[in-house]
Coordinates of C-alpha atoms and ligand atoms in Angstrom, one line a residue:
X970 CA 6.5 -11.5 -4.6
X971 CA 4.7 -8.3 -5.2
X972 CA 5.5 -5.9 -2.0
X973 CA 8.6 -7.1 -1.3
X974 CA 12.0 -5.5 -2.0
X975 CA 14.3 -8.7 -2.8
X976 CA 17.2 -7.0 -2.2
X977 CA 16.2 -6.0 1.7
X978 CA 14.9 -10.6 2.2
X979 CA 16.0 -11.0 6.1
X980 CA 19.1 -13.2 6.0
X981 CA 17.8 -14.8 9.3
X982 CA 14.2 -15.6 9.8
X983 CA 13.4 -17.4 13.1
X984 CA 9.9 -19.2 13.6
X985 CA 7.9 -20.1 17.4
X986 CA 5.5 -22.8 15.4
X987 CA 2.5 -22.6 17.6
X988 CA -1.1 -23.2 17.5
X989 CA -0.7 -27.5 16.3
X990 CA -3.3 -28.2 19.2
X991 CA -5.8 -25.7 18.6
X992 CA -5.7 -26.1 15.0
X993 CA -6.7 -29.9 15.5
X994 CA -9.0 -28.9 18.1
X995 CA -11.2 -26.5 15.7
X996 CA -11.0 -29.6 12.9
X997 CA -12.3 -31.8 16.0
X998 CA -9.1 -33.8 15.4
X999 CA -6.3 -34.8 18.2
X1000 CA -3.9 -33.1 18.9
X1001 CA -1.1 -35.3 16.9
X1002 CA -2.7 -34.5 13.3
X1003 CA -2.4 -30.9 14.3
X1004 CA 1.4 -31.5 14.3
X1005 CA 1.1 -33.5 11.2
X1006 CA -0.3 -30.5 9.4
X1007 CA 2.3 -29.2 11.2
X1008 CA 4.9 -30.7 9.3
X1009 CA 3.0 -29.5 5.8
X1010 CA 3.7 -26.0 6.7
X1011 CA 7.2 -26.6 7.6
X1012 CA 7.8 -28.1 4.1
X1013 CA 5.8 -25.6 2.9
X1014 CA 8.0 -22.4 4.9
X1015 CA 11.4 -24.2 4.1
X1016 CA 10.4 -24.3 0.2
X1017 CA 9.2 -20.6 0.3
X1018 CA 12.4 -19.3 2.4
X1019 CA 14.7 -20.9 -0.3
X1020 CA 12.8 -19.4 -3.2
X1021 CA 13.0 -16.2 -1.7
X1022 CA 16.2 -16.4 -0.7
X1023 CA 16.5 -16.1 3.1
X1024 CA 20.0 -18.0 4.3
X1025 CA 18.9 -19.3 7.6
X1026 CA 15.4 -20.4 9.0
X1027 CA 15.4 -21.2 12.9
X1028 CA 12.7 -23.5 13.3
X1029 CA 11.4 -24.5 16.8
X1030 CA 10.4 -27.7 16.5
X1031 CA 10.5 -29.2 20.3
X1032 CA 11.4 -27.0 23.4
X1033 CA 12.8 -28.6 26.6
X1034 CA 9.7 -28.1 28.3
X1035 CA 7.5 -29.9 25.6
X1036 CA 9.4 -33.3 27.5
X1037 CA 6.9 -32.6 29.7
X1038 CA 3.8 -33.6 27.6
X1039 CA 1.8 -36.6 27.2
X1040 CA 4.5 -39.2 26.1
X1041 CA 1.8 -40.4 23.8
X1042 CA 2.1 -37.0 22.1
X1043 CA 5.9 -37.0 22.9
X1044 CA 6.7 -40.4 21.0
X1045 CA 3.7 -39.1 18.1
X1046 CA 6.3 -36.1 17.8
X1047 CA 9.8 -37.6 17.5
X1048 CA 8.4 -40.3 14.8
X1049 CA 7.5 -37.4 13.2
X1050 CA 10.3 -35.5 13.1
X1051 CA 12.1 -38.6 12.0
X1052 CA 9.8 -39.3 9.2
X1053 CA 10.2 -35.8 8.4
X1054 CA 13.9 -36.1 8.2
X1055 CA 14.3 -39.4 6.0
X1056 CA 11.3 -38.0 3.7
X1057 CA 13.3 -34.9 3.2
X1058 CA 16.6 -35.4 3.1
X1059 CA 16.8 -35.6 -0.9
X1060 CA 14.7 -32.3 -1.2
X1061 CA 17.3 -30.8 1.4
X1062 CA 20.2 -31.6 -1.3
X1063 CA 18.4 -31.5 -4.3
X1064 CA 17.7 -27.3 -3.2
X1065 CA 21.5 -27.2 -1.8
X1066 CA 20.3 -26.9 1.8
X1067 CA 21.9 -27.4 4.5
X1068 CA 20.3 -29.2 7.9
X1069 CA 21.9 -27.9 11.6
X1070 CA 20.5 -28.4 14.8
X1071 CA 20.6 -26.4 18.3
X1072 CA 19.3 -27.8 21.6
X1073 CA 20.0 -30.2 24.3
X1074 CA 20.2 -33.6 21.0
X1075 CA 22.2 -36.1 23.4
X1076 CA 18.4 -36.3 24.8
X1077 CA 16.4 -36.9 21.6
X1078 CA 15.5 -41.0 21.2
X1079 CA 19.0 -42.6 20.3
X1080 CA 17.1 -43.4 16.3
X1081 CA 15.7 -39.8 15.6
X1082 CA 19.4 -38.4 16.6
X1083 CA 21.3 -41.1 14.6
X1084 CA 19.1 -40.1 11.5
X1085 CA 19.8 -36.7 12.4
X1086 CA 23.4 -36.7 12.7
X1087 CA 23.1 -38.5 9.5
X1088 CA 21.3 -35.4 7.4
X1089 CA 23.2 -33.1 9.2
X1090 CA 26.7 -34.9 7.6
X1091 CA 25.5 -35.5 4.5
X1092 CA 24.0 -32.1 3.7
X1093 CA 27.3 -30.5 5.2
X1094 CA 28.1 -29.2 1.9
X1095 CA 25.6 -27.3 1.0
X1096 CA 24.9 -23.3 0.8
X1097 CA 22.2 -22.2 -0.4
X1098 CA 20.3 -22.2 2.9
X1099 CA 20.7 -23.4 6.3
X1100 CA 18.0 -24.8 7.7
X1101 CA 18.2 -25.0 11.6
X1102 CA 15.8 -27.6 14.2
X1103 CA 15.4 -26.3 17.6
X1104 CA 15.5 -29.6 19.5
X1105 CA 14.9 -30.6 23.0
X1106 CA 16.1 -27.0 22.8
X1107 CA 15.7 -24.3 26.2
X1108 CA 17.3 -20.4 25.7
X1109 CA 17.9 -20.4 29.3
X1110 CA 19.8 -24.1 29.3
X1111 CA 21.4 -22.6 26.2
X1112 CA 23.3 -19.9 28.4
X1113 CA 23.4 -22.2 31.2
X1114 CA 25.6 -24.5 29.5
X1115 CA 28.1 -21.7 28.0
X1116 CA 28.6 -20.2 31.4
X1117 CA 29.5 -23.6 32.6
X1118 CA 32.1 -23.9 29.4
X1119 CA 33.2 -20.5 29.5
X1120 CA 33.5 -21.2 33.5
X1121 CA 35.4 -24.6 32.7
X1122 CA 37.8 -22.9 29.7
X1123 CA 38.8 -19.7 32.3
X1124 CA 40.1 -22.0 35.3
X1125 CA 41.7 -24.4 32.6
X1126 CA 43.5 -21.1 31.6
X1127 CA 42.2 -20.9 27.8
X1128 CA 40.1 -17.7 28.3
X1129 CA 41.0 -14.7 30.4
X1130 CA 37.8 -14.1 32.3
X1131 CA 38.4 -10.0 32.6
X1132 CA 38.6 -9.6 29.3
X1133 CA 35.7 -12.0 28.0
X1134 CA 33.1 -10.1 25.1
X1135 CA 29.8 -10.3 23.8
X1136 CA 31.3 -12.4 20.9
X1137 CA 32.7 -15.1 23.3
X1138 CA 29.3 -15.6 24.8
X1139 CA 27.7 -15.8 20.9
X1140 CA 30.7 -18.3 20.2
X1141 CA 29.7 -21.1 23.2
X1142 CA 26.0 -21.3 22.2
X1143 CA 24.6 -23.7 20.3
X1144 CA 24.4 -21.2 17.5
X1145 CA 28.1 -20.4 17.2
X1146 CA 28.8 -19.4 13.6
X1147 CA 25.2 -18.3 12.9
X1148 CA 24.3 -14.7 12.5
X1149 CA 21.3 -13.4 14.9
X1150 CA 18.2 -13.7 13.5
X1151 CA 16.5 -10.8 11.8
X1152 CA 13.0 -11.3 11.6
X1153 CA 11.4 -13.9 14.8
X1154 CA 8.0 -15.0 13.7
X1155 CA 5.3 -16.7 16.1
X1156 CA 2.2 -17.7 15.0
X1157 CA -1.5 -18.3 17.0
X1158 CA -1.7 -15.4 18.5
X1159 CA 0.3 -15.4 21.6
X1160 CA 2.9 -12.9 22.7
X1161 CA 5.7 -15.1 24.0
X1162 CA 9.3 -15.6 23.1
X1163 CA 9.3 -19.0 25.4
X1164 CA 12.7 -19.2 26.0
X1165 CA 13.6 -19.3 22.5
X1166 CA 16.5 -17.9 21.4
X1167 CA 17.1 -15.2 24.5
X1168 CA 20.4 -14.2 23.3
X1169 CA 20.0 -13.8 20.1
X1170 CA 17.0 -12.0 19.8
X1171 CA 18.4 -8.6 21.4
X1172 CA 18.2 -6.6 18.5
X1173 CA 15.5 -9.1 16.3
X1174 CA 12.4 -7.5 14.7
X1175 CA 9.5 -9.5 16.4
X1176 CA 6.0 -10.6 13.8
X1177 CA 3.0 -11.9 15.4
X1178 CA 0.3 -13.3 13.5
X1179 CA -3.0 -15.0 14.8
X1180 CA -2.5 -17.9 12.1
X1181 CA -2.1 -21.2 13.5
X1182 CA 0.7 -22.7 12.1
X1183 CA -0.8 -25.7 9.9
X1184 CA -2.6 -23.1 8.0
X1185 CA 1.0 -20.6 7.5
X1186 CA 1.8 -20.7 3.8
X1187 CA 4.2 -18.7 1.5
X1188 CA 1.8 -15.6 1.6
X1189 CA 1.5 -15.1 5.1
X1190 CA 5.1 -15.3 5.4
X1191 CA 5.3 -13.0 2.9
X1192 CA 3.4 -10.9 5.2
X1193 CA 5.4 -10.9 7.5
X1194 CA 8.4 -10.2 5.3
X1195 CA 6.9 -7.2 4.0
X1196 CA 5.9 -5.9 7.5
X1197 CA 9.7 -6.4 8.7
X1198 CA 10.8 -4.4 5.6
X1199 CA 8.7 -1.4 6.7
X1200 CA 10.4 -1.4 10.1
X1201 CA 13.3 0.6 10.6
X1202 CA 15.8 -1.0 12.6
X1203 CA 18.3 1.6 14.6
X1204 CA 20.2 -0.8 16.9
X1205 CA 19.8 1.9 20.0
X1206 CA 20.5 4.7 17.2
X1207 CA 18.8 7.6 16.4
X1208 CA 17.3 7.6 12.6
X1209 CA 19.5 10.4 11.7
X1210 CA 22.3 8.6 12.5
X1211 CA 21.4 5.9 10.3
X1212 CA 23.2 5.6 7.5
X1213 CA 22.0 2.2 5.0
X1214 CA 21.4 -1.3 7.0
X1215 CA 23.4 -1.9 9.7
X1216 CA 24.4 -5.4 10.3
Ligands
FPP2345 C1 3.3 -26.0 19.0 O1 1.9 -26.2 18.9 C2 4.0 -26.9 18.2 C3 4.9 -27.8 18.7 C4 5.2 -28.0 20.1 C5 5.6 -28.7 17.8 C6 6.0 -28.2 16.5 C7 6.2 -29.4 15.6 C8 5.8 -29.5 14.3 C9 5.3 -28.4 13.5 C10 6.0 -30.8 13.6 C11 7.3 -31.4 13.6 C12 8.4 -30.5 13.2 C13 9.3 -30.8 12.2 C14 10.4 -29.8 12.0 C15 9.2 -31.9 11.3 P1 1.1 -26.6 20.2 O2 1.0 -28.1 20.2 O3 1.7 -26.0 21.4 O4 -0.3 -25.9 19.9 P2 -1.4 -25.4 20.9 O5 -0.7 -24.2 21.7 O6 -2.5 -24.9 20.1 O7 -1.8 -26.5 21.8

């Protein structure tokens, strides 16, 4: 871990996991082994953030717009992430992680969410790290749907509309409970936040790298740690006014 101060790790690293499709495409290999290399580097990144000690990785694993796709490459991608989840399950507890989820899941294929639901309960306990899948998951839908429940509570008389706060909004997404991310990482070289986390991301320290993301191992997140940790983050301050990190 040479160049990185492990007392300043980002408690919240978020990933964009692009660059499946070109990857397979340089191998001259379809576009399904690219997201099976895929799933290497996601075992790979969840391994490396729990040594390192990071709390929370936001992975985005299958936007609502990638519904859209060839349903061969669709289906190739839920099996995946189902395989994914049965294969892993006993490294999640055996490294005291915990799985969440954030997205529209009532759409995922009834199997992949049952298995889901399933590593989600029985990794509830643990602490070490939260691991998070962006599923079926939009930022936009994301608000969308907490205007409507914030809409739904006010006229039901549970929440005083004049008076509703930045926290309420954070409280009705998906990502209630979890603190924004720190550090937002996209790999392949594009310059996109594709509705990922819109929200959340206000005050998030952005990382582009041109790796694709079956070839992003422990150093290039490493990196990108270090990079974030020359950054100094002001929050709409001044540096003067800076005094130590501020949340
Ligand atoms: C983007 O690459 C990647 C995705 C749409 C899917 C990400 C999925 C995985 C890494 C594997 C399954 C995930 C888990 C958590 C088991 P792209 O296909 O858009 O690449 P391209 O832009 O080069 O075509």
């Amino acid at each position: 871990m040479t160049g990185i101060d492990k007392d300043r790790i980002p408690a919240h690293i978020a990933i964009i996991m692009d660059g499946n499709g070109r990857w397979a495409k340089q191998h001259a290999l379809g576009r399904v082994a690219g997201h099976k290399k895929g799933v290497d580097a996601v075992r790979d990144t969840v391994t490396a953030c729990r040594e390192i000690g990071v709390r929370y990785l936001t992975l985005y694993a299958f936007s609502s717009e990638n519904w859209n796709r060839p349903n061969r490459e669709v289906s190739a991608l839920m099996r995946l992430l189902e395989r994914f989840l049965q294969l892993e399950f006993k490294t999640l507890q055996k490294n005291n992680i915990r799985l969440a989820a954030i997205g529209d899941l009532k759409s995922l294929p009834e199997r992949v969410l049952k298995t889901l639901n399933e590593v989600i309960g029985l990794t509830s306990g643990n602490s070490a790290m939260t691991l998070i899948l962006a599923l079926s998951y939009g930022g936009r839908d994301e608000i969308l749907d907490a205007v409507k429940r914030i809409a739904g509570d006010s006229a039901a008389g549970k929440l005083d509309a004049a008076s509703i706060t930045k926290k309420n909004i954070s409280d009705y997404l998906y990502t209630e409970g979890i603190p924004d991310p720190d550090l937002l990482i996209r790999t392949s070289g594009e310059y996109r936040i594709s509705n990922f986390l819109l929200w959340q991301t206000a005050y998030t320290e952005f990382y582009f790298t041109d790796v694709l993301w079956p070839d992003f191992r422990k150093k290039d997140l490493l990196q990108a740690i270090a990079d974030y940790q020359k950054r100094e983050r002001r929050f709409g301050l001044t540096s003067d006014q800076l005094v130590g990190d501020l949340p």
